[in-house]
Amino acid sequence: MTAHHDKNNNNKKQWQLATKVIHAGSGHDDPHGALASPLYQTSTFKFADADQGSARFAGEEAGYIYSRLGNPTTHELETRVAELEGYEAAAAAATGMGAIAACTMVFLRAGDHIVVSDAIYGCSFALFSELFERFGVHADFVDLNDTDALQQSLQDNTRLVFLETPANPHLKLVDIAAVSQVIAGRDIRLIVDNTFMTPLLQQPKQQGADLVVHSATKFLNGHGDVVAGIVCGSAEDIALIKGTTLKDMGATISPHDAWLILRGLKTLDVRMQRHCENAEKVADFLVQHPGVRKVYYPGLADHPHHHLIGTQMKHAGAVIALELEGDEAQARYFLNQLQMIPLAVSLGDAETLIQHPASMTHSPYTPEARQKAGITDTLVRIAVGLEAADDIIADLQQALTASQQRWQQTA
């Protein structure tokens, strides 16, 4: 029996990611033999007797107590994503921001310092620049590709370095390994937001990241019907997060949402293939259109960090940013002309989504911070979906044509 079990474990270690998105963590022991993961839609778990309840609360016996503290469905999701990212464990949260807050606050106290990439999601920026400041934690926002600037920003009380790559919204890349080398040997954790890539396209642990966080709302779920987050790391770090910040903030995921993400993960590999194929075609179209001033997409040869594809990243992903000719009013006019593509924030859904970062996702930035991060008034972000690429391009084409005609008339 033991030899058979060890053989199965060895086989699992050799599984490719396309197999792991379906099978990893699916060791549920359903008495009825259900193929699909059971949904444990329960708030609490009953104990066999008072001694068992006491033992579980004391940590002397493994088992479930209350779904805020752990749930079998949630545990299966955590195990699967941890295996995909190559970490020992994971903690699922009610939102991506819940995961980010939990995995940063747990290592910080008043008087500490953190270094953050100068281009990140707007709510992450607000968390670090405003809320953390109120509690005595200072954040410096630095171009992390400038290793000298990173080195100079580090202080004796620096506890974390946080980055996104590709960065939201204009796809700036950060060399994770280079950042890891700068902070090596210091008591500093490196946290990477891997939402845009998913573990199928990028595994930050291989480049030296201590923790990896996802907005599971996006590609991991893939269907626009869940808000969730997840953080992966060592068993020790994840146990600390689960036992303190995540538990006490109450930002844990609901079992039903965990179940929906488990279902969505099964198609992650095939979805990412289509997302990426479509994005390449859309990017090629956009770079040739006269109404587009600039396209930001790591898959283009002129992207400043295109060389990271094939080393840090397997593909450029499915998010594209572009700057339009004109001004903010022109950008808004363009967005209003779209007929198929919804004007909506988020990404990773089956639908192609488009939004205006300066007035939407990155509105928490000050004008100065937006300028520093390169988020202009004409910047538009496209999350390329799963529709036929020709139909996506046709909708962009007609909206760009109408927008360009308007600009020529008003210029």
Coordinates of C-alpha atoms in Angstrom, one line a residue:
M1 CA 0.0 0.0 0.0
T2 CA 2.8 2.4 0.9
A3 CA 4.7 1.6 -2.3
H4 CA 1.6 2.2 -4.4
H5 CA 1.0 5.6 -2.6
D6 CA 4.6 6.7 -3.2
K7 CA 4.4 5.7 -6.9
N8 CA 1.2 7.9 -7.3
N9 CA 3.0 10.8 -5.6
N10 CA 6.0 10.4 -8.0
N11 CA 3.6 10.4 -11.0
K12 CA 1.9 13.5 -9.7
K13 CA 5.2 15.4 -9.5
Q14 CA 5.8 14.5 -13.2
W15 CA 2.5 15.8 -14.4
Q16 CA 2.5 18.7 -16.8
L17 CA 0.6 21.8 -15.9
A18 CA -2.2 21.0 -18.4
T19 CA -2.8 17.9 -16.3
K20 CA -2.4 19.6 -12.9
V21 CA -5.1 22.2 -13.6
I22 CA -7.5 19.2 -13.8
H23 CA -6.2 16.8 -11.2
A24 CA -3.9 18.5 -8.7
G25 CA -5.3 18.4 -5.2
S26 CA -8.4 16.3 -6.2
G27 CA -7.9 13.7 -3.5
H28 CA -11.3 14.1 -2.1
D29 CA -12.8 10.9 -0.5
D30 CA -16.4 11.2 -1.4
P31 CA -18.4 8.2 -0.1
H32 CA -20.5 8.2 -3.2
G33 CA -17.6 8.3 -5.7
A34 CA -18.5 11.7 -7.2
L35 CA -16.1 12.6 -10.0
A36 CA -16.7 16.4 -9.6
S37 CA -15.3 18.0 -6.4
P38 CA -18.0 18.0 -3.7
L39 CA -19.2 21.4 -2.5
Y40 CA -19.1 21.6 1.3
Q41 CA -21.6 24.5 1.5
T42 CA -21.6 24.6 5.3
S43 CA -20.6 27.3 7.8
T44 CA -19.6 24.9 10.6
F45 CA -18.6 21.3 11.2
K46 CA -19.9 19.1 14.0
F47 CA -17.6 17.2 16.4
A48 CA -18.0 13.6 17.4
D49 CA -17.7 14.6 21.1
A50 CA -16.5 17.4 23.3
D51 CA -13.0 16.0 23.5
Q52 CA -12.7 16.2 19.7
G53 CA -13.9 19.8 19.6
S54 CA -11.4 20.8 22.2
A55 CA -8.6 18.9 20.5
R56 CA -9.3 20.6 17.2
F57 CA -9.4 24.1 18.7
A58 CA -6.1 23.4 20.5
G59 CA -4.5 22.2 17.3
E60 CA -3.9 18.7 18.7
E61 CA -6.1 17.0 16.1
A62 CA -6.5 17.8 12.4
G63 CA -10.0 18.5 11.1
Y64 CA -12.4 21.2 10.2
I65 CA -14.1 23.5 12.7
Y66 CA -15.7 26.5 10.9
S67 CA -15.4 27.5 7.2
R68 CA -13.7 30.8 8.0
L69 CA -10.9 28.6 9.4
G70 CA -10.9 26.0 6.7
N71 CA -13.2 24.0 4.4
P72 CA -12.6 20.9 2.3
T73 CA -13.7 22.5 -0.9
T74 CA -11.5 25.5 -0.2
H75 CA -8.6 23.3 0.7
E76 CA -8.8 21.5 -2.6
L77 CA -8.6 24.8 -4.4
E78 CA -5.6 25.9 -2.3
T79 CA -3.8 22.6 -2.9
R80 CA -4.3 22.8 -6.7
V81 CA -3.1 26.4 -7.1
A82 CA -0.1 25.8 -4.7
E83 CA 0.9 22.8 -6.9
L84 CA 0.5 24.8 -10.1
E85 CA 2.8 27.6 -8.7
G86 CA 5.2 25.1 -7.2
Y87 CA 4.7 26.1 -3.5
E88 CA 4.0 24.0 -0.4
A89 CA 0.7 25.6 0.4
A90 CA -1.8 28.4 -0.4
A91 CA -4.5 30.4 1.3
A92 CA -7.7 31.4 -0.6
A93 CA -9.3 34.8 0.1
A94 CA -12.6 36.5 -0.6
T95 CA -11.0 38.9 -3.0
G96 CA -7.6 39.5 -4.7
M97 CA -7.2 42.6 -2.5
G98 CA -8.0 40.4 0.6
A99 CA -5.2 38.1 -0.4
I100 CA -2.8 41.0 -0.9
A101 CA -3.7 42.7 2.4
A102 CA -3.4 39.4 4.3
C103 CA 0.0 38.4 2.9
T104 CA 1.5 41.8 3.4
M105 CA 0.1 42.9 6.7
V106 CA 1.1 39.6 8.4
F107 CA 4.7 40.5 8.1
L108 CA 4.5 44.2 9.0
R109 CA 4.2 46.4 12.1
A110 CA 4.3 50.2 12.7
G111 CA 7.7 51.6 11.8
D112 CA 8.4 49.1 9.0
H113 CA 9.2 50.0 5.4
I114 CA 8.3 48.3 2.1
V115 CA 9.4 48.8 -1.5
V116 CA 6.8 48.6 -4.2
S117 CA 7.0 48.6 -8.0
D118 CA 6.1 52.0 -9.5
A119 CA 3.3 50.4 -11.6
I120 CA 0.7 48.3 -9.9
Y121 CA -3.1 48.0 -9.7
G122 CA -4.8 51.1 -8.3
C123 CA -6.3 49.5 -5.2
S124 CA -2.9 47.9 -4.3
F125 CA -1.4 51.4 -4.7
A126 CA -4.1 52.9 -2.4
L127 CA -3.5 50.1 0.2
F128 CA 0.2 50.8 0.4
S129 CA 0.3 54.5 -0.1
E130 CA -2.7 55.5 2.1
L131 CA -3.9 52.8 4.5
F132 CA -0.5 51.5 5.4
E133 CA 0.8 55.0 6.0
R134 CA -2.0 55.5 8.5
F135 CA -0.7 52.6 10.5
G136 CA 3.0 53.7 10.4
V137 CA 4.2 51.6 7.5
H138 CA 5.9 53.6 4.7
A139 CA 6.1 52.5 1.1
D140 CA 8.5 53.7 -1.5
F141 CA 7.5 53.3 -5.1
V142 CA 10.5 52.4 -7.3
D143 CA 11.3 51.4 -10.8
L144 CA 12.3 47.9 -9.9
N145 CA 14.1 47.4 -13.2
D146 CA 16.6 50.0 -11.9
T147 CA 18.6 47.7 -9.6
D148 CA 20.7 50.7 -8.3
A149 CA 17.5 52.5 -7.3
L150 CA 16.2 49.4 -5.7
Q151 CA 19.4 49.0 -3.7
Q152 CA 19.4 52.6 -2.6
S153 CA 15.7 52.3 -1.5
L154 CA 16.4 49.4 0.9
Q155 CA 16.5 50.3 4.6
D156 CA 17.3 48.4 7.8
N157 CA 13.5 48.2 8.4
T158 CA 12.5 47.1 4.9
R159 CA 10.4 44.0 5.2
L160 CA 8.8 43.5 1.8
V161 CA 9.3 44.1 -1.9
F162 CA 6.0 43.9 -3.8
L163 CA 5.6 43.9 -7.6
E164 CA 3.4 42.9 -10.5
T165 CA 4.7 41.6 -13.7
P166 CA 3.3 42.3 -16.2
A167 CA 2.1 45.5 -14.5
N168 CA -1.4 46.7 -14.6
P169 CA -2.3 48.5 -16.8
H170 CA 0.5 49.1 -19.4
L171 CA 2.3 45.7 -19.3
K172 CA 5.6 46.9 -17.8
L173 CA 7.7 43.9 -17.0
V174 CA 10.0 43.4 -14.1
D175 CA 12.9 41.0 -14.0
I176 CA 12.0 39.0 -10.9
A177 CA 15.3 37.2 -10.7
A178 CA 17.2 40.5 -10.8
V179 CA 15.1 41.9 -7.9
S180 CA 15.6 38.7 -5.9
Q181 CA 19.3 38.9 -6.3
V182 CA 19.4 42.5 -4.9
I183 CA 17.5 41.5 -1.8
A184 CA 19.2 38.2 -1.3
G185 CA 20.6 37.6 2.2
R186 CA 18.3 40.2 3.8
D187 CA 15.3 39.6 5.9
I188 CA 13.0 40.8 3.1
R189 CA 10.2 38.8 1.5
L190 CA 9.6 39.2 -2.3
I191 CA 5.9 39.1 -3.2
V192 CA 4.8 38.9 -6.8
D193 CA 1.3 39.4 -8.2
N194 CA 1.0 36.9 -11.0
T195 CA -2.6 37.6 -12.0
F196 CA -1.9 38.6 -15.6
M197 CA 0.2 35.5 -16.4
T198 CA -1.2 32.6 -14.3
P199 CA 1.1 29.8 -13.3
L200 CA 0.8 28.3 -16.8
L201 CA 2.8 31.2 -18.3
Q202 CA 5.0 32.3 -15.4
Q203 CA 6.1 30.8 -12.1
P204 CA 7.7 33.5 -10.0
K205 CA 9.0 31.0 -7.4
Q206 CA 11.5 29.8 -10.0
Q207 CA 12.8 33.4 -10.1
G208 CA 13.1 33.8 -6.4
A209 CA 9.7 35.0 -5.2
D210 CA 8.8 34.0 -1.6
L211 CA 5.0 34.5 -2.1
V212 CA 2.8 34.7 -5.2
V213 CA -0.6 36.3 -5.2
H214 CA -3.5 36.1 -7.7
S215 CA -6.8 37.8 -8.2
A216 CA -8.5 34.5 -8.8
T217 CA -11.4 36.5 -10.1
K218 CA -9.5 36.7 -13.4
F219 CA -8.0 33.9 -15.4
L220 CA -8.0 31.2 -12.7
N221 CA -11.8 31.4 -12.6
G222 CA -12.3 32.6 -16.1
H223 CA -16.0 33.1 -16.2
G224 CA -16.7 36.5 -14.7
D225 CA -18.9 35.1 -11.9
V226 CA -16.6 35.0 -8.9
V227 CA -14.6 37.5 -6.9
A228 CA -11.7 35.8 -5.1
G229 CA -7.9 35.8 -4.3
I230 CA -5.2 33.4 -3.4
V231 CA -1.7 33.5 -2.1
C232 CA 0.9 30.7 -2.4
G233 CA 4.0 30.3 -0.3
S234 CA 5.8 28.1 2.2
A235 CA 3.8 26.0 4.6
E236 CA 5.1 28.2 7.4
D237 CA 4.1 31.5 5.8
I238 CA 0.7 30.3 4.7
A239 CA -0.1 28.9 8.1
L240 CA 0.8 32.3 9.6
I241 CA -1.4 34.1 7.1
K242 CA -4.3 31.7 7.7
G243 CA -4.0 31.8 11.4
T244 CA -3.8 35.6 11.8
T245 CA -4.6 38.2 9.2
L246 CA -6.8 36.2 6.9
K247 CA -8.8 34.7 9.8
D248 CA -9.0 37.8 11.9
M249 CA -9.9 40.1 9.0
G250 CA -12.5 37.6 7.9
A251 CA -11.5 37.8 4.3
T252 CA -11.8 34.1 3.7
I253 CA -13.4 32.7 0.5
S254 CA -16.9 31.1 0.5
P255 CA -17.0 27.4 -0.3
H256 CA -19.2 28.0 -3.3
D257 CA -16.8 30.5 -4.9
A258 CA -13.9 28.0 -4.3
W259 CA -16.0 25.3 -6.0
L260 CA -16.6 27.6 -9.0
I261 CA -12.9 28.3 -9.4
L262 CA -12.1 24.6 -9.2
R263 CA -14.4 24.1 -12.1
G264 CA -13.0 27.0 -14.0
L265 CA -9.4 25.8 -13.5
K266 CA -10.1 22.7 -15.5
T267 CA -10.2 24.7 -18.7
L268 CA -7.4 27.1 -17.8
D269 CA -4.8 25.6 -20.2
V270 CA -7.1 25.6 -23.2
R271 CA -8.4 29.0 -22.4
M272 CA -5.0 30.5 -22.0
Q273 CA -4.0 29.1 -25.4
R274 CA -6.9 30.9 -27.1
H275 CA -6.5 34.1 -25.1
C276 CA -2.9 34.3 -26.1
E277 CA -3.5 33.5 -29.8
N278 CA -6.2 36.1 -30.0
A279 CA -4.0 38.7 -28.2
E280 CA -1.2 38.3 -30.7
K281 CA -3.6 38.9 -33.6
V282 CA -5.2 41.9 -31.9
A283 CA -1.7 43.4 -31.1
D284 CA -0.6 43.0 -34.7
F285 CA -3.7 44.8 -35.9
L286 CA -3.3 47.7 -33.5
V287 CA 0.3 48.5 -34.3
Q288 CA -0.7 49.1 -37.9
H289 CA -3.7 51.3 -37.2
P290 CA -3.0 55.1 -37.8
G291 CA -5.4 56.0 -34.9
V292 CA -3.2 54.2 -32.4
R293 CA -0.2 56.1 -31.1
K294 CA 1.5 53.3 -29.2
V295 CA 0.8 49.7 -28.3
Y296 CA 2.1 48.1 -25.1
Y297 CA 2.3 44.3 -25.4
P298 CA 5.3 42.2 -24.3
G299 CA 4.9 40.0 -27.4
L300 CA 6.0 42.9 -29.6
A301 CA 9.7 43.0 -30.5
D302 CA 10.0 46.7 -29.5
H303 CA 8.8 46.1 -26.0
P304 CA 11.7 47.0 -23.7
H305 CA 11.6 43.7 -21.9
H306 CA 10.6 41.4 -24.7
H307 CA 13.7 39.3 -23.9
L308 CA 12.0 38.0 -20.7
I309 CA 9.6 35.9 -22.9
G310 CA 11.2 32.5 -23.1
T311 CA 13.1 32.9 -19.9
Q312 CA 10.8 34.4 -17.1
M313 CA 7.6 34.1 -19.1
K314 CA 6.4 31.5 -21.6
H315 CA 4.2 33.9 -23.5
A316 CA 3.2 37.6 -23.5
G317 CA -0.3 36.9 -22.2
A318 CA -3.7 38.3 -23.1
V319 CA -3.7 41.9 -21.9
I320 CA -2.9 44.8 -24.2
A321 CA -2.6 48.5 -23.6
L322 CA -2.7 51.2 -26.2
E323 CA -2.5 55.0 -26.4
L324 CA -4.8 56.6 -28.9
E325 CA -4.2 59.7 -30.9
G326 CA -6.0 62.6 -29.3
D327 CA -7.0 63.5 -25.8
E328 CA -9.1 62.0 -23.0
A329 CA -12.3 63.0 -24.6
Q330 CA -11.2 61.2 -27.7
A331 CA -10.4 58.0 -25.7
R332 CA -13.9 58.1 -24.1
Y333 CA -15.5 58.6 -27.6
F334 CA -13.6 55.6 -28.9
L335 CA -14.8 53.4 -26.0
N336 CA -18.4 54.5 -26.5
Q337 CA -18.3 53.4 -30.2
L338 CA -17.6 49.7 -29.4
Q339 CA -20.5 47.4 -30.2
M340 CA -19.5 43.9 -29.1
I341 CA -16.7 44.5 -26.6
P342 CA -18.1 45.5 -23.2
L343 CA -16.7 48.5 -21.4
A344 CA -15.9 46.8 -18.1
V345 CA -13.0 46.5 -15.6
S346 CA -11.5 43.0 -15.0
L347 CA -9.8 40.6 -17.3
G348 CA -9.5 36.8 -17.9
D349 CA -13.2 36.4 -18.8
A350 CA -14.5 34.7 -21.9
E351 CA -15.6 38.2 -23.1
T352 CA -13.1 40.7 -24.4
L353 CA -13.2 43.6 -21.9
I354 CA -11.9 47.2 -22.3
Q355 CA -11.5 50.1 -19.9
H356 CA -9.9 53.5 -19.3
P357 CA -7.3 53.1 -16.5
A358 CA -6.9 56.8 -15.6
S359 CA -10.5 57.3 -14.8
M360 CA -11.3 53.7 -13.7
T361 CA -9.0 51.1 -12.3
H362 CA -6.2 53.5 -11.5
S363 CA -8.3 56.5 -10.4
P364 CA -6.9 56.0 -6.8
Y365 CA -3.5 57.3 -8.2
T366 CA -2.7 61.0 -7.8
P367 CA -2.1 62.7 -11.1
E368 CA 1.6 62.8 -10.3
A369 CA 1.7 59.1 -9.5
R370 CA -0.2 58.4 -12.8
Q371 CA 2.4 60.4 -14.7
K372 CA 5.3 58.6 -13.0
A373 CA 3.7 55.3 -13.8
G374 CA 3.1 56.2 -17.4
I375 CA -0.7 56.1 -17.2
T376 CA -1.8 58.7 -19.7
D377 CA -5.3 60.1 -20.3
T378 CA -5.4 58.3 -23.7
L379 CA -4.3 54.9 -22.3
V380 CA -6.8 52.1 -22.9
R381 CA -6.5 48.5 -21.6
I382 CA -7.9 45.6 -23.5
A383 CA -8.3 42.1 -21.9
V384 CA -8.6 39.9 -25.0
G385 CA -11.2 37.2 -24.6
L386 CA -12.2 34.0 -26.3
E387 CA -14.3 35.3 -29.2
A388 CA -13.2 34.8 -32.8
A389 CA -10.2 37.1 -33.2
D390 CA -11.7 38.5 -36.5
D391 CA -14.8 39.7 -34.6
I392 CA -12.7 41.3 -31.9
I393 CA -10.6 43.1 -34.5
A394 CA -13.7 44.2 -36.5
D395 CA -15.2 45.9 -33.5
L396 CA -12.0 47.7 -32.7
Q397 CA -11.6 48.6 -36.3
Q398 CA -15.0 50.3 -36.6
A399 CA -14.6 52.1 -33.3
L400 CA -11.1 53.3 -34.2
T401 CA -12.3 54.5 -37.6
A402 CA -15.2 56.5 -36.1
S403 CA -12.8 57.9 -33.4
Q404 CA -10.2 58.9 -36.0
Q405 CA -12.8 60.6 -38.1
R406 CA -14.0 62.6 -35.1
W407 CA -10.5 63.6 -34.2
Q408 CA -9.7 64.8 -37.7
Q409 CA -12.8 67.0 -37.7
T410 CA -12.1 68.6 -34.4
A411 CA -8.3 69.0 -34.7

